[in-house]
Coordinates of C-alpha atoms in Angstrom, one line a residue:
Chain A
M15 CA -30.6 12.0 -77.2
A16 CA -32.3 11.5 -80.2
S17 CA -29.9 13.0 -82.9
T18 CA -32.2 14.1 -85.3
E19 CA -29.5 16.8 -86.9
Q20 CA -26.5 15.3 -87.1
T21 CA -26.2 15.3 -90.3
N22 CA -22.9 18.2 -90.0
T23 CA -19.9 16.2 -91.1
E24 CA -17.5 18.0 -89.2
V25 CA -18.1 20.2 -85.6
G26 CA -21.0 21.4 -86.4
H27 CA -23.1 24.7 -84.6
D28 CA -23.5 28.2 -85.3
G29 CA -22.2 28.8 -81.9
G30 CA -24.3 25.5 -80.3
H31 CA -27.8 27.5 -79.7
A32 CA -29.2 26.0 -83.5
S33 CA -28.8 22.3 -82.5
G34 CA -31.3 21.1 -79.9
V35 CA -28.7 18.4 -79.1
F36 CA -26.8 18.8 -75.8
P37 CA -23.5 19.3 -76.9
P38 CA -21.7 16.8 -74.8
F39 CA -23.6 14.3 -76.0
D40 CA -23.6 15.5 -79.5
P41 CA -22.1 12.2 -81.7
S42 CA -20.8 14.5 -84.6
T43 CA -18.2 16.4 -82.2
F44 CA -16.9 12.7 -80.9
G45 CA -14.5 11.9 -83.9
S46 CA -12.7 14.8 -83.8
Q47 CA -12.2 14.5 -79.8
L48 CA -10.9 11.5 -79.8
L49 CA -8.6 12.1 -82.9
W50 CA -7.1 15.1 -81.1
L51 CA -7.3 13.4 -77.7
A52 CA -5.3 10.4 -79.0
I53 CA -2.7 13.0 -80.8
I54 CA -2.3 15.2 -77.3
F55 CA -2.3 12.2 -74.9
G56 CA -0.5 10.2 -77.4
A57 CA 2.4 13.0 -76.9
L58 CA 1.8 13.6 -73.5
Y59 CA 2.4 10.4 -72.3
L60 CA 5.7 9.5 -74.8
L61 CA 6.7 13.6 -73.1
M62 CA 6.3 12.3 -69.4
S63 CA 7.6 8.7 -70.2
R64 CA 10.2 9.3 -72.2
V65 CA 11.8 12.7 -70.9
G66 CA 9.3 14.3 -68.3
L67 CA 10.0 11.1 -65.4
P68 CA 13.1 9.5 -66.4
R69 CA 14.0 13.1 -66.0
V70 CA 12.9 13.9 -62.6
E71 CA 13.4 10.3 -61.4
G72 CA 16.9 11.0 -62.4
I73 CA 16.5 14.6 -59.9
L74 CA 15.8 12.9 -57.1
A75 CA 17.9 9.6 -57.5
A76 CA 20.6 12.1 -57.3
R77 CA 19.3 13.9 -54.6
K78 CA 19.6 11.1 -52.4
A79 CA 23.0 9.9 -53.5
A80 CA 23.8 13.6 -52.6
H81 CA 22.6 13.2 -49.6
D82 CA 23.6 9.8 -48.5
S83 CA 27.1 11.1 -49.3
D84 CA 27.0 14.1 -46.8
L85 CA 25.6 12.0 -44.0
A86 CA 28.4 8.9 -44.8
E87 CA 31.0 12.2 -44.7
A88 CA 29.1 13.5 -41.8
A89 CA 29.3 10.1 -40.1
R90 CA 33.1 9.7 -40.8
L91 CA 34.2 12.9 -39.6
R92 CA 32.0 12.2 -36.6
A93 CA 33.8 8.4 -36.1
E94 CA 37.5 10.3 -36.7
T95 CA 36.4 13.2 -34.1
E96 CA 35.3 11.0 -31.9
D97 CA 39.0 9.0 -32.5
A98 CA 41.2 12.3 -31.7
I99 CA 39.0 12.5 -28.8
A100 CA 40.1 9.1 -27.8
S101 CA 43.5 9.3 -28.4
F102 CA 43.3 12.9 -27.0
E103 CA 41.8 10.7 -23.6
K104 CA 44.3 8.2 -24.0
A105 CA 47.6 10.8 -24.2
L106 CA 46.0 13.2 -21.3
A107 CA 45.8 9.2 -19.5
D108 CA 48.9 8.3 -20.1
A109 CA 50.1 11.8 -18.9
H110 CA 48.8 12.0 -15.3
A111 CA 50.4 7.8 -14.7
H112 CA 53.8 9.1 -15.9
A113 CA 53.4 11.8 -13.7
E114 CA 52.2 9.5 -10.7
E115 CA 55.2 7.5 -11.5
I116 CA 57.8 10.5 -11.3
G117 CA 55.7 11.5 -8.2
Q118 CA 56.1 8.6 -6.8
S119 CA 59.7 7.9 -7.5
T120 CA 60.8 11.4 -6.4
R121 CA 58.4 10.7 -3.4
D122 CA 60.1 7.4 -2.7
K123 CA 63.6 9.0 -3.1
L124 CA 62.8 11.2 -1.0
N125 CA 61.9 9.1 1.8
A126 CA 64.8 6.7 1.4
E127 CA 66.7 9.6 1.6
I128 CA 65.1 11.2 4.7
I129 CA 65.2 7.3 6.2
A130 CA 68.9 7.1 5.6
K131 CA 69.7 10.1 6.9
R132 CA 67.4 9.6 10.2
K133 CA 69.7 6.7 10.8
A134 CA 73.0 8.5 10.3
F135 CA 72.4 10.7 12.3
D136 CA 71.2 8.6 14.9
A137 CA 74.2 6.3 14.8
E138 CA 76.3 9.5 15.3
L139 CA 74.2 10.6 17.9
T140 CA 74.4 6.8 19.5
A141 CA 78.4 6.7 19.0
N142 CA 78.8 11.1 20.5
L143 CA 76.2 9.2 23.3
D144 CA 78.5 6.6 24.4
A145 CA 81.6 8.4 23.9
E146 CA 80.0 10.3 26.8
E147 CA 79.0 7.8 28.3
H148 CA 82.4 6.2 28.8
T149 CA 84.2 9.9 29.6
I150 CA 81.4 10.0 32.5
A151 CA 82.6 6.9 33.7
A152 CA 86.2 7.0 33.1
N153 CA 85.7 10.6 35.0
K154 CA 83.6 9.0 37.8
T155 CA 86.0 6.6 37.7
K156 CA 89.0 9.1 38.5
A157 CA 86.8 11.4 40.9
M158 CA 85.8 7.8 42.5
Q159 CA 89.9 7.6 42.8
N160 CA 90.4 11.0 43.7
V161 CA 88.0 10.1 46.3
G162 CA 89.8 7.7 48.3
E163 CA 93.4 10.0 48.1
I164 CA 91.0 13.2 49.4
A165 CA 89.6 10.8 52.6
T166 CA 92.7 9.6 53.2
E167 CA 94.3 13.3 52.8
S168 CA 91.0 14.6 55.1
T169 CA 92.3 11.7 57.7
I170 CA 95.7 12.5 58.0
A171 CA 94.4 16.1 58.3
I172 CA 92.0 15.5 60.8
I173 CA 94.2 13.9 63.1
Q174 CA 97.1 15.8 63.1
H175 CA 95.2 17.8 64.5
L176 CA 93.2 15.8 67.0
T177 CA 96.6 13.7 68.1
G178 CA 98.9 16.4 67.3
Q179 CA 101.1 13.9 65.3
A180 CA 101.1 13.2 61.1
P181 CA 100.1 9.4 60.6
S182 CA 101.5 7.6 57.8
A183 CA 99.9 8.3 54.8
A184 CA 100.4 4.4 54.6
D185 CA 97.9 3.9 57.2
A186 CA 96.0 6.0 57.0
S187 CA 95.0 5.2 53.4
A188 CA 94.5 2.0 55.0
A189 CA 92.3 2.6 57.2
V190 CA 90.3 4.8 54.9
R191 CA 89.9 1.5 53.0
H192 CA 88.8 -0.8 55.4
V193 CA 86.0 1.9 56.4
S194 CA 85.0 2.9 52.7
N195 CA 85.1 -1.1 52.2
A196 CA 83.5 -2.0 55.4
Chain B
M12 CA -32.4 22.9 -71.4
A13 CA -31.3 24.9 -74.8
A14 CA -31.8 28.3 -74.9
E15 CA -34.9 30.1 -73.9
S16 CA -34.6 33.5 -74.7
E17 CA -32.4 36.2 -75.3
G18 CA -30.3 37.6 -72.5
A19 CA -31.4 34.3 -70.4
I20 CA -28.6 32.2 -68.7
D21 CA -27.9 29.6 -71.1
P22 CA -25.3 26.9 -68.8
I23 CA -25.0 24.7 -71.8
H24 CA -23.1 27.1 -74.1
Q25 CA -20.2 26.7 -72.8
F26 CA -19.7 23.3 -73.5
V27 CA -20.4 23.5 -76.8
I28 CA -17.6 23.0 -79.4
E29 CA -16.7 24.8 -82.0
P30 CA -14.0 25.0 -85.0
M31 CA -11.4 28.5 -84.1
F32 CA -9.1 27.4 -87.2
H33 CA -7.4 24.4 -89.8
L34 CA -4.2 23.5 -89.0
G35 CA -3.2 21.4 -92.3
G36 CA -6.0 19.0 -92.8
L37 CA -7.1 19.2 -89.4
T38 CA -9.4 21.4 -87.6
V39 CA -9.5 22.8 -84.2
T40 CA -11.8 23.2 -82.3
N41 CA -12.3 24.7 -79.2
S42 CA -11.4 21.2 -77.5
A43 CA -8.9 20.8 -79.3
A44 CA -6.8 24.2 -78.0
Y45 CA -7.8 23.3 -74.9
M46 CA -6.0 19.6 -75.4
I47 CA -2.9 21.1 -76.7
A48 CA -3.1 23.6 -73.4
I49 CA -2.9 20.8 -71.5
L50 CA 0.0 19.6 -73.1
V51 CA 1.6 22.5 -73.0
V52 CA 1.0 23.3 -69.2
A53 CA 2.4 19.6 -68.4
T54 CA 5.5 20.0 -70.6
F55 CA 6.5 23.4 -69.2
V56 CA 5.7 21.8 -65.7
M57 CA 7.6 18.3 -66.1
I58 CA 10.0 19.3 -68.7
I59 CA 10.9 22.9 -68.8
G60 CA 10.8 23.3 -65.3
T61 CA 13.0 20.1 -64.3
A62 CA 16.2 21.0 -67.1
P63 CA 18.2 23.1 -64.3
K64 CA 17.7 19.4 -62.6
A65 CA 19.0 21.9 -59.4
L66 CA 19.5 20.0 -56.7
V67 CA 18.0 22.9 -54.8
P68 CA 15.1 22.7 -56.9
G69 CA 13.1 25.8 -58.1
R70 CA 9.8 26.9 -57.9
L71 CA 9.0 24.9 -61.2
Q72 CA 10.7 22.1 -60.9
S73 CA 9.5 21.5 -57.4
L74 CA 6.2 21.3 -58.3
G75 CA 6.9 18.9 -61.0
E76 CA 8.7 16.8 -58.2
V77 CA 5.4 17.0 -56.3
A78 CA 3.4 15.8 -59.2
Y79 CA 6.2 13.0 -59.7
E80 CA 6.2 12.0 -56.2
F81 CA 2.4 12.2 -55.7
V82 CA 1.5 9.8 -58.5
A83 CA 4.4 7.9 -57.4
S84 CA 3.0 7.4 -54.0
T85 CA 0.3 6.5 -55.2
V86 CA 0.5 4.3 -57.4
R87 CA 3.0 2.3 -55.4
G88 CA 0.5 1.9 -52.4
S89 CA -2.3 0.5 -54.2
A90 CA -0.7 -1.4 -57.3
G91 CA 3.2 -2.2 -55.2
H92 CA 6.0 -1.7 -56.8
E93 CA 5.5 -4.4 -60.0
G94 CA 2.5 -1.5 -60.6
M95 CA 5.6 0.8 -61.3
R96 CA 5.9 -0.5 -64.8
F97 CA 2.4 1.6 -65.5
F98 CA 3.8 4.8 -63.9
P99 CA 4.0 6.9 -66.7
L100 CA 0.8 5.9 -68.0
V101 CA -0.4 6.9 -64.8
F102 CA 1.0 9.8 -64.5
S103 CA 0.2 11.0 -68.0
L104 CA -3.5 10.5 -67.1
F105 CA -3.5 12.0 -63.6
M106 CA -1.8 15.2 -64.7
F107 CA -3.9 15.2 -68.4
V108 CA -7.3 15.3 -66.2
L109 CA -6.1 17.3 -63.4
I110 CA -5.1 20.1 -65.7
A111 CA -7.8 20.0 -68.1
N112 CA -9.9 20.4 -64.9
L113 CA -8.0 22.9 -63.4
I114 CA -8.5 25.3 -66.7
G115 CA -11.8 24.3 -67.0
L116 CA -12.1 26.9 -63.6
I117 CA -11.1 29.7 -65.3
P118 CA -13.9 31.7 -66.2
F119 CA -14.5 31.8 -69.9
T120 CA -12.9 28.9 -70.7
F121 CA -13.2 25.3 -71.8
S122 CA -13.1 22.4 -70.0
V123 CA -12.0 19.1 -71.6
T124 CA -13.1 16.8 -69.2
S125 CA -16.8 18.0 -69.3
H126 CA -17.2 15.5 -72.0
I127 CA -18.1 12.1 -72.5
I128 CA -16.6 11.1 -75.0
V129 CA -13.4 12.2 -74.0
T130 CA -13.5 10.8 -70.1
F131 CA -15.2 7.8 -71.5
A132 CA -11.6 7.2 -74.2
L133 CA -9.3 8.0 -71.1
A134 CA -11.2 5.3 -68.7
A135 CA -11.2 2.9 -71.9
I136 CA -7.0 3.3 -72.2
V137 CA -7.0 1.8 -68.4
I138 CA -9.6 -0.7 -68.9
L139 CA -7.7 -1.6 -72.4
T140 CA -4.4 -1.9 -70.4
V141 CA -6.5 -3.7 -67.9
I142 CA -7.4 -6.5 -70.1
L143 CA -4.0 -6.9 -72.4
Y144 CA -1.7 -6.6 -69.6
G145 CA -3.8 -9.4 -67.5
F146 CA -3.8 -11.8 -70.4
Y147 CA -0.5 -11.0 -71.2
K148 CA 0.5 -11.6 -67.5
N149 CA -1.9 -14.1 -66.5
G150 CA -3.2 -16.0 -69.3
L151 CA -6.5 -17.4 -68.8
H152 CA -5.3 -17.2 -65.0
F153 CA -6.2 -14.1 -65.3
L154 CA -10.1 -14.8 -65.7
G155 CA -10.0 -16.1 -62.4
L156 CA -10.8 -12.5 -61.3
F157 CA -14.1 -13.0 -62.1
V158 CA -14.4 -16.0 -59.4
P159 CA -14.4 -15.1 -55.8
S160 CA -13.2 -18.1 -54.0
G161 CA -13.9 -20.0 -50.6
V162 CA -17.8 -19.6 -51.9
S163 CA -20.1 -22.1 -52.4
P164 CA -20.7 -23.6 -55.9
V165 CA -24.4 -22.9 -55.2
L166 CA -23.7 -19.2 -55.0
L167 CA -20.8 -19.0 -57.4
P168 CA -22.4 -18.5 -61.0
L169 CA -24.3 -15.5 -59.4
L170 CA -21.5 -14.2 -57.9
V171 CA -19.5 -13.9 -61.5
L172 CA -22.5 -12.6 -63.3
I173 CA -21.7 -10.0 -60.4
E174 CA -18.4 -10.1 -60.5
V175 CA -18.6 -9.5 -64.3
I176 CA -21.0 -6.7 -64.3
S177 CA -18.7 -5.0 -61.9
F178 CA -16.1 -5.5 -64.8
I179 CA -17.8 -4.2 -67.2
S180 CA -19.1 -1.3 -65.6
R181 CA -15.3 0.2 -64.3
P182 CA -14.9 2.2 -68.0
I183 CA -18.6 3.5 -66.7
S184 CA -18.4 4.2 -63.9
L185 CA -14.9 5.6 -64.1
S186 CA -15.7 8.0 -67.0
V187 CA -19.2 9.0 -65.9
R188 CA -17.8 10.0 -62.4
L189 CA -15.7 12.7 -63.7
F190 CA -17.6 13.7 -66.6
A191 CA -20.6 14.3 -64.1
N192 CA -18.4 16.1 -61.5
M193 CA -17.3 18.7 -64.0
L194 CA -20.4 19.2 -66.1
A195 CA -22.3 19.4 -62.6
G196 CA -19.8 21.6 -61.6
H197 CA -19.9 24.1 -64.4
I198 CA -23.3 23.9 -64.8
T199 CA -23.7 25.1 -61.3
L200 CA -20.9 27.8 -61.4
N201 CA -22.9 29.2 -64.2
V202 CA -26.2 29.5 -62.9
F203 CA -25.0 31.3 -59.6
G204 CA -23.1 33.8 -62.0
G205 CA -25.7 34.4 -64.6
F206 CA -27.9 34.9 -61.5
V207 CA -25.8 37.7 -60.4
A208 CA -25.8 39.7 -64.3
M209 CA -29.6 38.8 -64.3
L210 CA -29.9 40.8 -61.3
L211 CA -27.2 43.7 -61.5
A212 CA -29.4 43.9 -65.2
S213 CA -32.5 44.0 -63.9
G214 CA -33.1 47.4 -63.0
T215 CA -35.0 47.3 -60.1
W216 CA -34.7 46.8 -56.3
A217 CA -33.5 43.2 -56.4
V218 CA -29.6 44.8 -57.4
I219 CA -29.9 44.3 -54.3
L220 CA -30.4 40.7 -54.3
S221 CA -26.8 40.0 -56.6
P222 CA -24.2 39.9 -53.7
L223 CA -26.0 36.2 -52.0
P224 CA -25.5 33.9 -56.0
F225 CA -22.4 36.2 -56.3
A226 CA -20.8 34.8 -52.3
M227 CA -22.3 31.2 -53.7
T228 CA -20.4 31.4 -56.9
V229 CA -17.1 32.9 -55.2
A230 CA -18.2 29.4 -52.4
L231 CA -18.4 26.8 -55.2
S232 CA -14.8 27.8 -56.8
A233 CA -13.1 26.9 -53.7
L234 CA -15.7 23.4 -53.5
E235 CA -14.7 23.1 -57.8
L236 CA -11.4 23.7 -57.4
L237 CA -11.5 20.6 -54.6
V238 CA -13.9 19.0 -57.0
A239 CA -11.0 19.1 -59.8
F240 CA -7.7 17.6 -57.9
L241 CA -9.7 15.3 -56.0
Q242 CA -11.5 14.0 -59.8
A243 CA -7.6 13.0 -60.7
Y244 CA -7.0 11.9 -58.3
V245 CA -9.8 9.0 -58.0
F246 CA -9.1 9.0 -61.9
A247 CA -5.7 8.4 -61.1
I248 CA -5.7 5.4 -57.5
L249 CA -9.2 3.8 -59.3
T250 CA -6.7 2.9 -62.5
C251 CA -4.0 1.7 -59.7
V252 CA -6.6 0.2 -58.3
Y253 CA -7.6 -1.5 -62.0
L254 CA -4.1 -2.4 -62.8
N255 CA -3.3 -4.3 -59.7
D256 CA -6.4 -6.7 -60.7
A257 CA -4.5 -7.1 -63.8
I258 CA -1.1 -7.5 -61.7
H259 CA -2.5 -9.7 -58.8
P260 CA -5.5 -11.2 -60.8
G261 CA -6.4 -13.6 -57.4
H262 CA -9.1 -12.3 -55.3

């Protein structure tokens, strides 16, 4: 790229057709391009580093903070819910235990009552039975005494019938006693 | 490569820099006007777009945040946490190159980055930052960058020479890569676009062939969109890699 026509001071082309120089290698444009690049890139760097990038950084940090605090809040609420569930389950278990207790004590009380009643009934029954047995024994004794009398009377009647004369009651009873004892 | 005849394709014309108007004592060329446009677009996205500071971002604020996070993760990934002190520089470079490349893709516009002097100046900013910060932070230890460790003394001079050459070639490769990509892409697009116009204007049976270069132009435009982004990214990530050398000069 020999610069043959680079006499123009500024950006010297009329439409680029006149110069034989390949435009990207045309040194006459370098100064202007470098100057503008310095201005524009400098401005871009300043705007990005001072305004744009800190702002985006702030946005991202704020979003992260919001995100983190939301997550923490969610975790807190979940812990709260878990506590509530745990206390509810504890109350339920307590109520179960209490109900069990009440049931057990009622059962025990009723059992004791039943047993006491049965014992009282048994005692009463036994007492009645003893009384009856006494009565029976007394009756039997009485009946047995009566049997002697009846036998004596029967003996008197039989002997009177057989012999025509009645023996004395004392004889008859002695005879009966003698026979029944033999 | 200059124009041969009237009406012929002149793919070089798009790179010509011409004065547009005067602003005070300054001549505003088309290049300067597009640089101003870059500044306006960057300001629009990064400053006006983020002005609402919304917790739930709108479209423009999202764009600004995506750009921020993209460049920030690139810097963190290649230059570490210490490299974040250069984040505004890398971000400005990335935005400048990206917006310049993207604006240049609009037909009949001008690509600021298709001029070697611009890309070289940007690369020079990077390399000067690397050298100045490297010496400021590490003193003469920064020169250890050129001395690979664990090498036999016989090979050392040769390797130091290679390291020095590779360091010197960095600004050149950084600037030429971007410049050449933009230049070649625009010339190719212009040539194929010119074929469409030529075929349509030929007035012969060849008119029916005009969709072929048109399809090519469409495909190349998509490719150039990728290249525009990729070159901005490559410029930014290489900047980070070079800055990383200044921060951690040990091999």
